PDB file of C-alpha atoms in Angstrom:
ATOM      1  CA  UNK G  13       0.000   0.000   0.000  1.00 34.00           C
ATOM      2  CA  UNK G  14       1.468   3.627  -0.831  1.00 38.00           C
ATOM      3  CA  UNK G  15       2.697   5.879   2.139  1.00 39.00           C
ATOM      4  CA  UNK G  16      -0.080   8.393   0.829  1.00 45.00           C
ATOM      5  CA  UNK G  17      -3.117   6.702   2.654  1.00 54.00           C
ATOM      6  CA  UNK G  18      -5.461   9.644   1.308  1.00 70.00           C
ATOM      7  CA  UNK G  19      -5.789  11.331  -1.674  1.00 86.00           C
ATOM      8  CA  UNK G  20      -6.713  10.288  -5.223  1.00 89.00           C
ATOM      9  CA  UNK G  21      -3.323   8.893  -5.550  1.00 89.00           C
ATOM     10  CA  UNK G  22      -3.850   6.198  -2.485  1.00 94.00           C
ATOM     11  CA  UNK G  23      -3.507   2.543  -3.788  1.00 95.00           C
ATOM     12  CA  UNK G  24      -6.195   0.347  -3.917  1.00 96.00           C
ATOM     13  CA  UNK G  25      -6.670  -3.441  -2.480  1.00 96.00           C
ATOM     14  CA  UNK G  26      -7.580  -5.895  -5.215  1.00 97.00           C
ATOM     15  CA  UNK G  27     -10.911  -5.950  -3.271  1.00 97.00           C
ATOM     16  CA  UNK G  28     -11.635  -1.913  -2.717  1.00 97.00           C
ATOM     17  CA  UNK G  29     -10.997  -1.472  -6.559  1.00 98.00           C
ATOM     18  CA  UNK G  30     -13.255  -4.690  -7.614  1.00 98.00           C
ATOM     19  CA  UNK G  31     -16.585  -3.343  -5.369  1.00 98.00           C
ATOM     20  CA  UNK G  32     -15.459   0.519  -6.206  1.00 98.00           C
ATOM     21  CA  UNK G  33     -16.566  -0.328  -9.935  1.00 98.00           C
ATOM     22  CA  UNK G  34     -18.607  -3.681  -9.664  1.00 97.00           C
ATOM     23  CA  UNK G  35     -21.825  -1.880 -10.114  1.00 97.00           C
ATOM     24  CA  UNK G  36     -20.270   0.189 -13.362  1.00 98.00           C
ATOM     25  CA  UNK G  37     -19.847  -2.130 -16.026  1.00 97.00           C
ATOM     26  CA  UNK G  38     -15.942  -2.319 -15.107  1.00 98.00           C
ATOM     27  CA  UNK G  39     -14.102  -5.132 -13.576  1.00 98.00           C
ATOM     28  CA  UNK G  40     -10.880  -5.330 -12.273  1.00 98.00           C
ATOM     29  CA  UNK G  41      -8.460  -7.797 -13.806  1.00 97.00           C
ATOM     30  CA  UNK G  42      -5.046  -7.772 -13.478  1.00 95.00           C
ATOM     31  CA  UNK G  43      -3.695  -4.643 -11.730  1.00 94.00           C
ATOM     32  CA  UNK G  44      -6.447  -2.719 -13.716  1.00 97.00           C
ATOM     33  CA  UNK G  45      -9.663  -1.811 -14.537  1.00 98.00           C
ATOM     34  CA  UNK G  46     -11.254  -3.000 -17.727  1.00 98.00           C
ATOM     35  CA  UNK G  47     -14.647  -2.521 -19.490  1.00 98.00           C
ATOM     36  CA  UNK G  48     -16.200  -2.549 -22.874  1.00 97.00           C
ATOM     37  CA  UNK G  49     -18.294  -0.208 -24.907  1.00 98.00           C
ATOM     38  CA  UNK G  50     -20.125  -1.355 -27.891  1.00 97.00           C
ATOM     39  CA  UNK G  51     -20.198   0.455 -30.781  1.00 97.00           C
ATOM     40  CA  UNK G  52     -21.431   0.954 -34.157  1.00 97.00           C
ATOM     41  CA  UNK G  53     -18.281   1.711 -36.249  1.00 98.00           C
ATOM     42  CA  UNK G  54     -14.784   2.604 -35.970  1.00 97.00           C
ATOM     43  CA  UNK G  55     -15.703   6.240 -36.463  1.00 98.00           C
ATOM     44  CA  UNK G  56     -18.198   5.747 -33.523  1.00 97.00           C
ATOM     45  CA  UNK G  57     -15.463   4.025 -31.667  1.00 98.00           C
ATOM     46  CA  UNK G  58     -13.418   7.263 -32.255  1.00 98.00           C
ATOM     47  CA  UNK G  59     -16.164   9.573 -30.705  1.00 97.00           C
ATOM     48  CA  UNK G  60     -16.546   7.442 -27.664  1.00 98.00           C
ATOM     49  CA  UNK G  61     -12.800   7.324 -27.387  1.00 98.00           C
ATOM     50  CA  UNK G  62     -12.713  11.152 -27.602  1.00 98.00           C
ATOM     51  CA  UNK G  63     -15.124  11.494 -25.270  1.00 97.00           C
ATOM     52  CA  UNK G  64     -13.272   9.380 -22.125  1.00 98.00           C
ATOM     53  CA  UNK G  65     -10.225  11.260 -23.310  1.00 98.00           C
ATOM     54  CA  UNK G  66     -12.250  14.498 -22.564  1.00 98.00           C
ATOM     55  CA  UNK G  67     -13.547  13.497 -19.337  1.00 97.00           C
ATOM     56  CA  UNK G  68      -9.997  12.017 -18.261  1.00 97.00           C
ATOM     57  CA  UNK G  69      -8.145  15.380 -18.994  1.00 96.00           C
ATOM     58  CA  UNK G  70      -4.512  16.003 -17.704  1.00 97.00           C
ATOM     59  CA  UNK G  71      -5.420  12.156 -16.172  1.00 97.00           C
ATOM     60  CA  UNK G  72      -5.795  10.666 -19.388  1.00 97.00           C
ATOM     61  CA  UNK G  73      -1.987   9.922 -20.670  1.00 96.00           C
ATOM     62  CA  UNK G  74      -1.190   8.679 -17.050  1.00 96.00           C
ATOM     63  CA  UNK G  75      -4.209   6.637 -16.672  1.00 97.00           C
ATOM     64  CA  UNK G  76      -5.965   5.595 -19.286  1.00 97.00           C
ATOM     65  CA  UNK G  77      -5.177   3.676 -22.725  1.00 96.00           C
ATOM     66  CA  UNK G  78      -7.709   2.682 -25.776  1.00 97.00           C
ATOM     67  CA  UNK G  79      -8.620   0.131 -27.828  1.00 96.00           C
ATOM     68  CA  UNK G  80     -10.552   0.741 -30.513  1.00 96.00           C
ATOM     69  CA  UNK G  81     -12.375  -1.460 -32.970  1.00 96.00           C
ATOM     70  CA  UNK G  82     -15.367  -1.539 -35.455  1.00 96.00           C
ATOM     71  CA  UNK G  83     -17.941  -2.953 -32.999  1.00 96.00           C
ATOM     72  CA  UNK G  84     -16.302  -2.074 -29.587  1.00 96.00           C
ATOM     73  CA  UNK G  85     -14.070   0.513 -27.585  1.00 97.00           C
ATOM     74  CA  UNK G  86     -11.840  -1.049 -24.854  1.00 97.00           C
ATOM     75  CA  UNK G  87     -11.043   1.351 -21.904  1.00 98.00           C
ATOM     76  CA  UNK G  88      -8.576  -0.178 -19.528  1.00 97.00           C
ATOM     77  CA  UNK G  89      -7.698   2.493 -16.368  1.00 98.00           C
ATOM     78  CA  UNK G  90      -4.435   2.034 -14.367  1.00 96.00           C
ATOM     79  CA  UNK G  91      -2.204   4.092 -12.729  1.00 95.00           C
ATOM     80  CA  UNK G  92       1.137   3.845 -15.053  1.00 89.00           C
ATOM     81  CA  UNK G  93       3.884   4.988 -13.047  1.00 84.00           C
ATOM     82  CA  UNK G  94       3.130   2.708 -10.063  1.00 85.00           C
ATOM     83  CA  UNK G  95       1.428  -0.533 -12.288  1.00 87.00           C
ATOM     84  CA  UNK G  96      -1.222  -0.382  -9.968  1.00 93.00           C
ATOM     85  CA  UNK G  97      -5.363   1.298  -9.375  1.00 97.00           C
ATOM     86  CA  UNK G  98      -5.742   4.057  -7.158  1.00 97.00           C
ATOM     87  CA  UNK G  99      -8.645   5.966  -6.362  1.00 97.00           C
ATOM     88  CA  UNK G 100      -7.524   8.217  -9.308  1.00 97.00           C
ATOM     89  CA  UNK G 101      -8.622   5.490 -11.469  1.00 98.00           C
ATOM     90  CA  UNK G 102     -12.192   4.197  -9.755  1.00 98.00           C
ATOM     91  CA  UNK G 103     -13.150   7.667 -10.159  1.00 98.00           C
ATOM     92  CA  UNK G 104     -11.921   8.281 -13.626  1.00 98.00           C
ATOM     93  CA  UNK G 105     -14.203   5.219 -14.335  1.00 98.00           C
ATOM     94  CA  UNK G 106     -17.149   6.582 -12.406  1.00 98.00           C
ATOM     95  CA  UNK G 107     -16.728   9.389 -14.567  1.00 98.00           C
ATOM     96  CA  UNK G 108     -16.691   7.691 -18.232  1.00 98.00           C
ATOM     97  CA  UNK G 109     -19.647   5.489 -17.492  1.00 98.00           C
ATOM     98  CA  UNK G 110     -21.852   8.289 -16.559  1.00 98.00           C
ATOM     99  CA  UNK G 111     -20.631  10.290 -19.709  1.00 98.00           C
ATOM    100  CA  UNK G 112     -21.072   7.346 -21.525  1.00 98.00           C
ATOM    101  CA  UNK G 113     -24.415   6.282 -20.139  1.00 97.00           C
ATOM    102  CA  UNK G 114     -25.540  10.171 -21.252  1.00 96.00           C
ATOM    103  CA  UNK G 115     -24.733   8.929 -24.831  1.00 94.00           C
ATOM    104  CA  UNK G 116     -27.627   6.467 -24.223  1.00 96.00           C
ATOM    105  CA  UNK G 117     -24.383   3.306 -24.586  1.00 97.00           C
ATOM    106  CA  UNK G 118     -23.652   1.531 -21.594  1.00 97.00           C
ATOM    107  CA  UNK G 119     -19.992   0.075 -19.796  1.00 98.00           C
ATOM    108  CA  UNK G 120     -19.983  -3.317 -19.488  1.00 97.00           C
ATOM    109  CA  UNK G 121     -17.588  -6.034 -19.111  1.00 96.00           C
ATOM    110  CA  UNK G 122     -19.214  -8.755 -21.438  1.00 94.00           C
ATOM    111  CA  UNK G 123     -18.914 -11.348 -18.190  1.00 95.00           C
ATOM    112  CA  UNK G 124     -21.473 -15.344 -19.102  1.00 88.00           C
ATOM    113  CA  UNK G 125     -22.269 -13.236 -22.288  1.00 81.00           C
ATOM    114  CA  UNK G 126     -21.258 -16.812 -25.014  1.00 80.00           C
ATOM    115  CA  UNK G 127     -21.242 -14.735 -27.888  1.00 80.00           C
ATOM    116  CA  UNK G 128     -18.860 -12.211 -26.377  1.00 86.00           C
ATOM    117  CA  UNK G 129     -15.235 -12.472 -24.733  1.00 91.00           C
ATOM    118  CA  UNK G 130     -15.257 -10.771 -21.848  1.00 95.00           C
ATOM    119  CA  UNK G 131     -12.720  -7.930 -20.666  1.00 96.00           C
ATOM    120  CA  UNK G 132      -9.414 -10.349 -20.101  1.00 95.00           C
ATOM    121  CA  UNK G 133      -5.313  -9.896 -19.835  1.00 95.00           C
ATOM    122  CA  UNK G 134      -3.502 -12.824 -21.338  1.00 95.00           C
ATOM    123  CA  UNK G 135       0.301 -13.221 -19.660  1.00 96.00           C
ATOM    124  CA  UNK G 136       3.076 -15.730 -20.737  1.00 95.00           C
ATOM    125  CA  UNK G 137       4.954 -17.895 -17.858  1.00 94.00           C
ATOM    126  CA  UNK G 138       7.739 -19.010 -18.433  1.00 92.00           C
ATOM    127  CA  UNK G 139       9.650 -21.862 -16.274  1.00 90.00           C
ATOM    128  CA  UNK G 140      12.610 -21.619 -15.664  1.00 90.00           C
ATOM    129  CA  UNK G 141      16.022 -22.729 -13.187  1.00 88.00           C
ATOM    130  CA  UNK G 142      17.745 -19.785 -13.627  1.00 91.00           C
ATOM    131  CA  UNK G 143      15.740 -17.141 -14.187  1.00 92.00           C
ATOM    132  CA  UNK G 144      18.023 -13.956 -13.949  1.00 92.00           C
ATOM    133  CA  UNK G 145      19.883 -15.719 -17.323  1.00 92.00           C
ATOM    134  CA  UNK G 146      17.471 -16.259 -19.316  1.00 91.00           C
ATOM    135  CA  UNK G 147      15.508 -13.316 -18.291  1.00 93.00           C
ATOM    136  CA  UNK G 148      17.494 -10.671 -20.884  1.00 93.00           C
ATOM    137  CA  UNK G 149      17.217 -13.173 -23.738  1.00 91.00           C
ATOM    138  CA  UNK G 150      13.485 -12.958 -23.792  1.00 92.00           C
ATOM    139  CA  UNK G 151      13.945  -8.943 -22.913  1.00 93.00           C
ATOM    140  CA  UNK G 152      15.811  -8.502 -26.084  1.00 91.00           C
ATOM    141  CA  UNK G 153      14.248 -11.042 -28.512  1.00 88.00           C
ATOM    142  CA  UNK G 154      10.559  -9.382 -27.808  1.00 90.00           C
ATOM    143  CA  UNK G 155      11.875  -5.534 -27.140  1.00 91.00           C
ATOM    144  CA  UNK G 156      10.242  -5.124 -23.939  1.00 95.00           C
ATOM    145  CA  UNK G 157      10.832  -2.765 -20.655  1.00 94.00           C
ATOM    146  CA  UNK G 158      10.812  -3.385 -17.258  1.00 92.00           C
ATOM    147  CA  UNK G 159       7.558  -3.489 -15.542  1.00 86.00           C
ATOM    148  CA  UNK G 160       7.178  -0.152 -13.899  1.00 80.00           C
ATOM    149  CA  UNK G 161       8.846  -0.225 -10.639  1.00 76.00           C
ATOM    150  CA  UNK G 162      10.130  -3.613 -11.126  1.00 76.00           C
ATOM    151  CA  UNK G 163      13.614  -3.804 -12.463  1.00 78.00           C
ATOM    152  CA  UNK G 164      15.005  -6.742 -10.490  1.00 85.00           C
ATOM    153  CA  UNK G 165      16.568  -9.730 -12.328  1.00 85.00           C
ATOM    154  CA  UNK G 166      13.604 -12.060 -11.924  1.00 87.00           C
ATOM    155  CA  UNK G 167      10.726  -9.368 -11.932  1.00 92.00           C
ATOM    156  CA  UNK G 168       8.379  -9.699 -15.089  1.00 93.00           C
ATOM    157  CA  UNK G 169       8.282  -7.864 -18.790  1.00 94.00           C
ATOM    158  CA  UNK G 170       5.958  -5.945 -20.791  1.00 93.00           C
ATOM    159  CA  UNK G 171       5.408  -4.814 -23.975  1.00 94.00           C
ATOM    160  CA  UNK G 172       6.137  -0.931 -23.788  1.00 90.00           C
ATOM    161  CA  UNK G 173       3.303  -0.250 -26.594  1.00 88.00           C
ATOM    162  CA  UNK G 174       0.970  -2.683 -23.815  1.00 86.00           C
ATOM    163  CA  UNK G 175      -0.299  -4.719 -27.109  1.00 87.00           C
ATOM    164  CA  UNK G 176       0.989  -8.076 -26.367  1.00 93.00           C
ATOM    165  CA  UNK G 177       0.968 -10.241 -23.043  1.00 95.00           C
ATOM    166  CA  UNK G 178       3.630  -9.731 -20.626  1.00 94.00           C
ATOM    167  CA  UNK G 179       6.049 -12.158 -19.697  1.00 94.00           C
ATOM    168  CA  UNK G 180       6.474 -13.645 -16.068  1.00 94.00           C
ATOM    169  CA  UNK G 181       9.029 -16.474 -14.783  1.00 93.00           C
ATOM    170  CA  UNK G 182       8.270 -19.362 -12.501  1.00 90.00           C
ATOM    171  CA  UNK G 183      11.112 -20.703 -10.808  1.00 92.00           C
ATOM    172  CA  UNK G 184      11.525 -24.209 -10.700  1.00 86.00           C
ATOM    173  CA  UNK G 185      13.567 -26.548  -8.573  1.00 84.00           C
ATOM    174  CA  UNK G 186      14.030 -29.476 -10.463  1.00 82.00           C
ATOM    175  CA  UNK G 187      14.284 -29.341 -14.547  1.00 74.00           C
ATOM    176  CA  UNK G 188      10.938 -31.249 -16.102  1.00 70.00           C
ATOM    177  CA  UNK G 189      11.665 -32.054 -19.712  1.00 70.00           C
ATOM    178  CA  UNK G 190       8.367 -33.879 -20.286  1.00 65.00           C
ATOM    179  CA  UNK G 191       6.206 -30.950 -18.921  1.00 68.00           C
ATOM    180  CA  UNK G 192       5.700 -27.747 -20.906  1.00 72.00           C
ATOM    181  CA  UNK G 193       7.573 -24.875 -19.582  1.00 84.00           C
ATOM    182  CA  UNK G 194       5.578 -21.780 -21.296  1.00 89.00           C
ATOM    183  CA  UNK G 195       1.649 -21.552 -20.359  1.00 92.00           C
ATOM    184  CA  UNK G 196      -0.478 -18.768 -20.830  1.00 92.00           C
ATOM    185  CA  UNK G 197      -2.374 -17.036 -17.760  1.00 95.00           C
ATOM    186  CA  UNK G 198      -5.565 -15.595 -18.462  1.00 96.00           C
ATOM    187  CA  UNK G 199      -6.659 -13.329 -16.092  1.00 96.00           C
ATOM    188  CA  UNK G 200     -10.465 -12.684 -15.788  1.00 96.00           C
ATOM    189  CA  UNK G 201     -13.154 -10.911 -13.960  1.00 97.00           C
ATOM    190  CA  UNK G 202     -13.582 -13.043 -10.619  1.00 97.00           C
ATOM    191  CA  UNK G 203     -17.671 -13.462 -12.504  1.00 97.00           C
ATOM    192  CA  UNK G 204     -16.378 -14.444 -15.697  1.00 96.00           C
ATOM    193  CA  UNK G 205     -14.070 -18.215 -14.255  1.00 96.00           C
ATOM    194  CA  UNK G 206     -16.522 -20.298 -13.903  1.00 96.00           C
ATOM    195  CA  UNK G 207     -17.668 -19.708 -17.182  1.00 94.00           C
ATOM    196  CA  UNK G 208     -14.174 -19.766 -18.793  1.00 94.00           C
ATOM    197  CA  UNK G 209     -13.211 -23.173 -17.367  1.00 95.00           C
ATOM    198  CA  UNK G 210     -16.715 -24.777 -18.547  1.00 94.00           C
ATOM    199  CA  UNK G 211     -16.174 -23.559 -21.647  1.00 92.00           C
ATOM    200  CA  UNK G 212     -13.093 -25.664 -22.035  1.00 94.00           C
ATOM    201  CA  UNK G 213     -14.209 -28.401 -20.128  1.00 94.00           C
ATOM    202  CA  UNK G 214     -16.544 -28.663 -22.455  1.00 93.00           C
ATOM    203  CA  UNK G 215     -14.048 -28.190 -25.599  1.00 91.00           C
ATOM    204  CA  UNK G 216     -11.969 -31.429 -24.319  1.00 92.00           C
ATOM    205  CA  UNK G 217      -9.776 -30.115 -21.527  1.00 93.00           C
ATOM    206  CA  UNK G 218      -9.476 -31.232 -18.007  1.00 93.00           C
ATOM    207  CA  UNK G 219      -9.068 -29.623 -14.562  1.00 96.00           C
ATOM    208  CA  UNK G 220      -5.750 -30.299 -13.650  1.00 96.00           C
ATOM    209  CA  UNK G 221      -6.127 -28.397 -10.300  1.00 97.00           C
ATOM    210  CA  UNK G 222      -8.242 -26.323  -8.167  1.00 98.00           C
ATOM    211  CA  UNK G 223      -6.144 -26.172  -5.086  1.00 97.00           C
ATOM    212  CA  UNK G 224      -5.616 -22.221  -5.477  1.00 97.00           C
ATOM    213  CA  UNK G 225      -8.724 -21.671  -5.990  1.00 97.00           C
ATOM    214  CA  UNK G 226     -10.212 -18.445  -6.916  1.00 97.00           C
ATOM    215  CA  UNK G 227      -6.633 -16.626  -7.304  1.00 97.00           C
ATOM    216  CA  UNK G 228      -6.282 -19.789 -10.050  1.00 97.00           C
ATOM    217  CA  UNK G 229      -7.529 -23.025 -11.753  1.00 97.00           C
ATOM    218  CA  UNK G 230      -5.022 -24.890 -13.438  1.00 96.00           C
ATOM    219  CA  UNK G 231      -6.390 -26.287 -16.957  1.00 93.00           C
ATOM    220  CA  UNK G 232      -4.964 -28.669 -20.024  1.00 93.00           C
ATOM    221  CA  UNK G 233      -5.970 -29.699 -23.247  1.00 89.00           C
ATOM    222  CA  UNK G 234      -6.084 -33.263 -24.663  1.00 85.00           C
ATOM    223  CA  UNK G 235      -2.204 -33.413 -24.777  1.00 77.00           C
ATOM    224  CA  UNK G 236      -1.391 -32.317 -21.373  1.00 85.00           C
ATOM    225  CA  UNK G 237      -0.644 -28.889 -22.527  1.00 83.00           C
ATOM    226  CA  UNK G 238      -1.796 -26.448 -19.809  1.00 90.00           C
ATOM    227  CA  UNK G 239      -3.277 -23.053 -19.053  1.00 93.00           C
ATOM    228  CA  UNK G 240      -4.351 -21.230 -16.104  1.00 95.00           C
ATOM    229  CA  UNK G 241      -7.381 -19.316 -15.212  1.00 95.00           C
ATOM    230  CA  UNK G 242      -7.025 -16.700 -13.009  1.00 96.00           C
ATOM    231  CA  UNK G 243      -8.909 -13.922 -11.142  1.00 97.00           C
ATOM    232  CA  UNK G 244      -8.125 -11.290  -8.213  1.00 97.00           C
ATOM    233  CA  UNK G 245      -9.747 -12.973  -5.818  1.00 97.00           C
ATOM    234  CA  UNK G 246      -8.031 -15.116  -3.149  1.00 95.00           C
ATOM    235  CA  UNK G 247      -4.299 -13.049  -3.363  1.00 91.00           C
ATOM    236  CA  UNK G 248      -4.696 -11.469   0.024  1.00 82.00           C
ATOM    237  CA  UNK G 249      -3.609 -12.502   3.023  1.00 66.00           C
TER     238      UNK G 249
END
């Protein structure tokens, strides 16, 4: 938690930022807060995009980033420098709903919705025995930074352009060659799991674990190769 324990720059809990924006359409995933707006074009998109910008103001480089598409506008809210939500953000989101909702669209996540992926983050671990070696390779072969505030020699990557998923590193203590040692974590609203891991029950995996359940459900397909589902929930204390 940041030495500032007031102000719109205080951090948030994993749990104060989920039920600050619950009720808004947004959900936090991740470190952030994510939510949809659907849309009728890309020059719609563009409007709606202007419009958060607008409300954001000086906030909006610092804070918020876009994604914009023919059907849909993605607004993810996060406090850059410190990787993390503060109460900057949960009312920067308060904010963009209502303008939105004024615009007669709506904020919403797209959570049990089949025809619709919901708001997600998709990150790449990577196992590994010595992570601080093989750390720079993957640093230099994808271009990445540093997560903010995390420069140590096993801390994860990201992409600096935040397009692609960033890169964390499992340490292991004994070398598995029959195992896969790259699986993708998908990180989604704490609503959306249960629906996720049906979904691919249903396609032919199996639950390989649900021992950390909710902070994560470990998953494979037919082969043995596995994924994780993950949420917020279940990471404190």
């Amino acid at each position: 938690m940041s030495e500032r324990a007031d102000g719109p720059e205080r951090e948030l809990s994993r749990h104060e930022a989920s039920a600050a924006v619950l009720d808004l359409g947004w959900r936090y995933v991740l470190g952030t807060l994510r939510t949809t707006v659907p849309v009728a074009s890309i020059a719609h998109a563009a409007d709606v995009a202007a419009l958060a910008i607008d409300v954001a103001r000086s906030h909006a480089d610092e804070h918020l980033r876009i994604d914009l598409r023919r059907d849909r506008v993605v607004f993810t809210l996060q406090s850059l420098s410190a990787a993390t939500v503060t109460a900057r953000d949960t009312d920067l989101a308060e904010r963009i709903s209502s303008a939105v909702t004024d615009l007669e669209l709506r904020t919403t996540p797209d959570v049990g919705d089949e025809s619709l992926r919901s708001v997600q983050i998709i990150e790449i671990a990577i196992d590994a025995m010595d992570i601080p070696t093989v750390r720079p390779f993957w640093k230099a072969i994808l271009g990445y930074d540093d997560e903010p505030g995390r420069t140590g020699p096993a801390d994860p990557l990201v992409d600096p352009l935040g397009q692609s998923p960033a890169i964390w590193f499992q340490q292991m203590d004994e070398s598995r060659p029959q195992r896969n040692r790259i699986h993708l974590d998908i990180s989604v609203p704490h609503d959306e799991a249960q629906h996720r891991i049906a979904a691919a029950l249903s396609a032919g995996g199996t639950l390989r674990s649900d021992a950390n359940a909710p902070a994560f459900w470990v998953l494979a397909d037919a082969e043995g190769n596995e994924a994780c589902i993950t949420t917020w929930q279940g990471r404190d204390g």
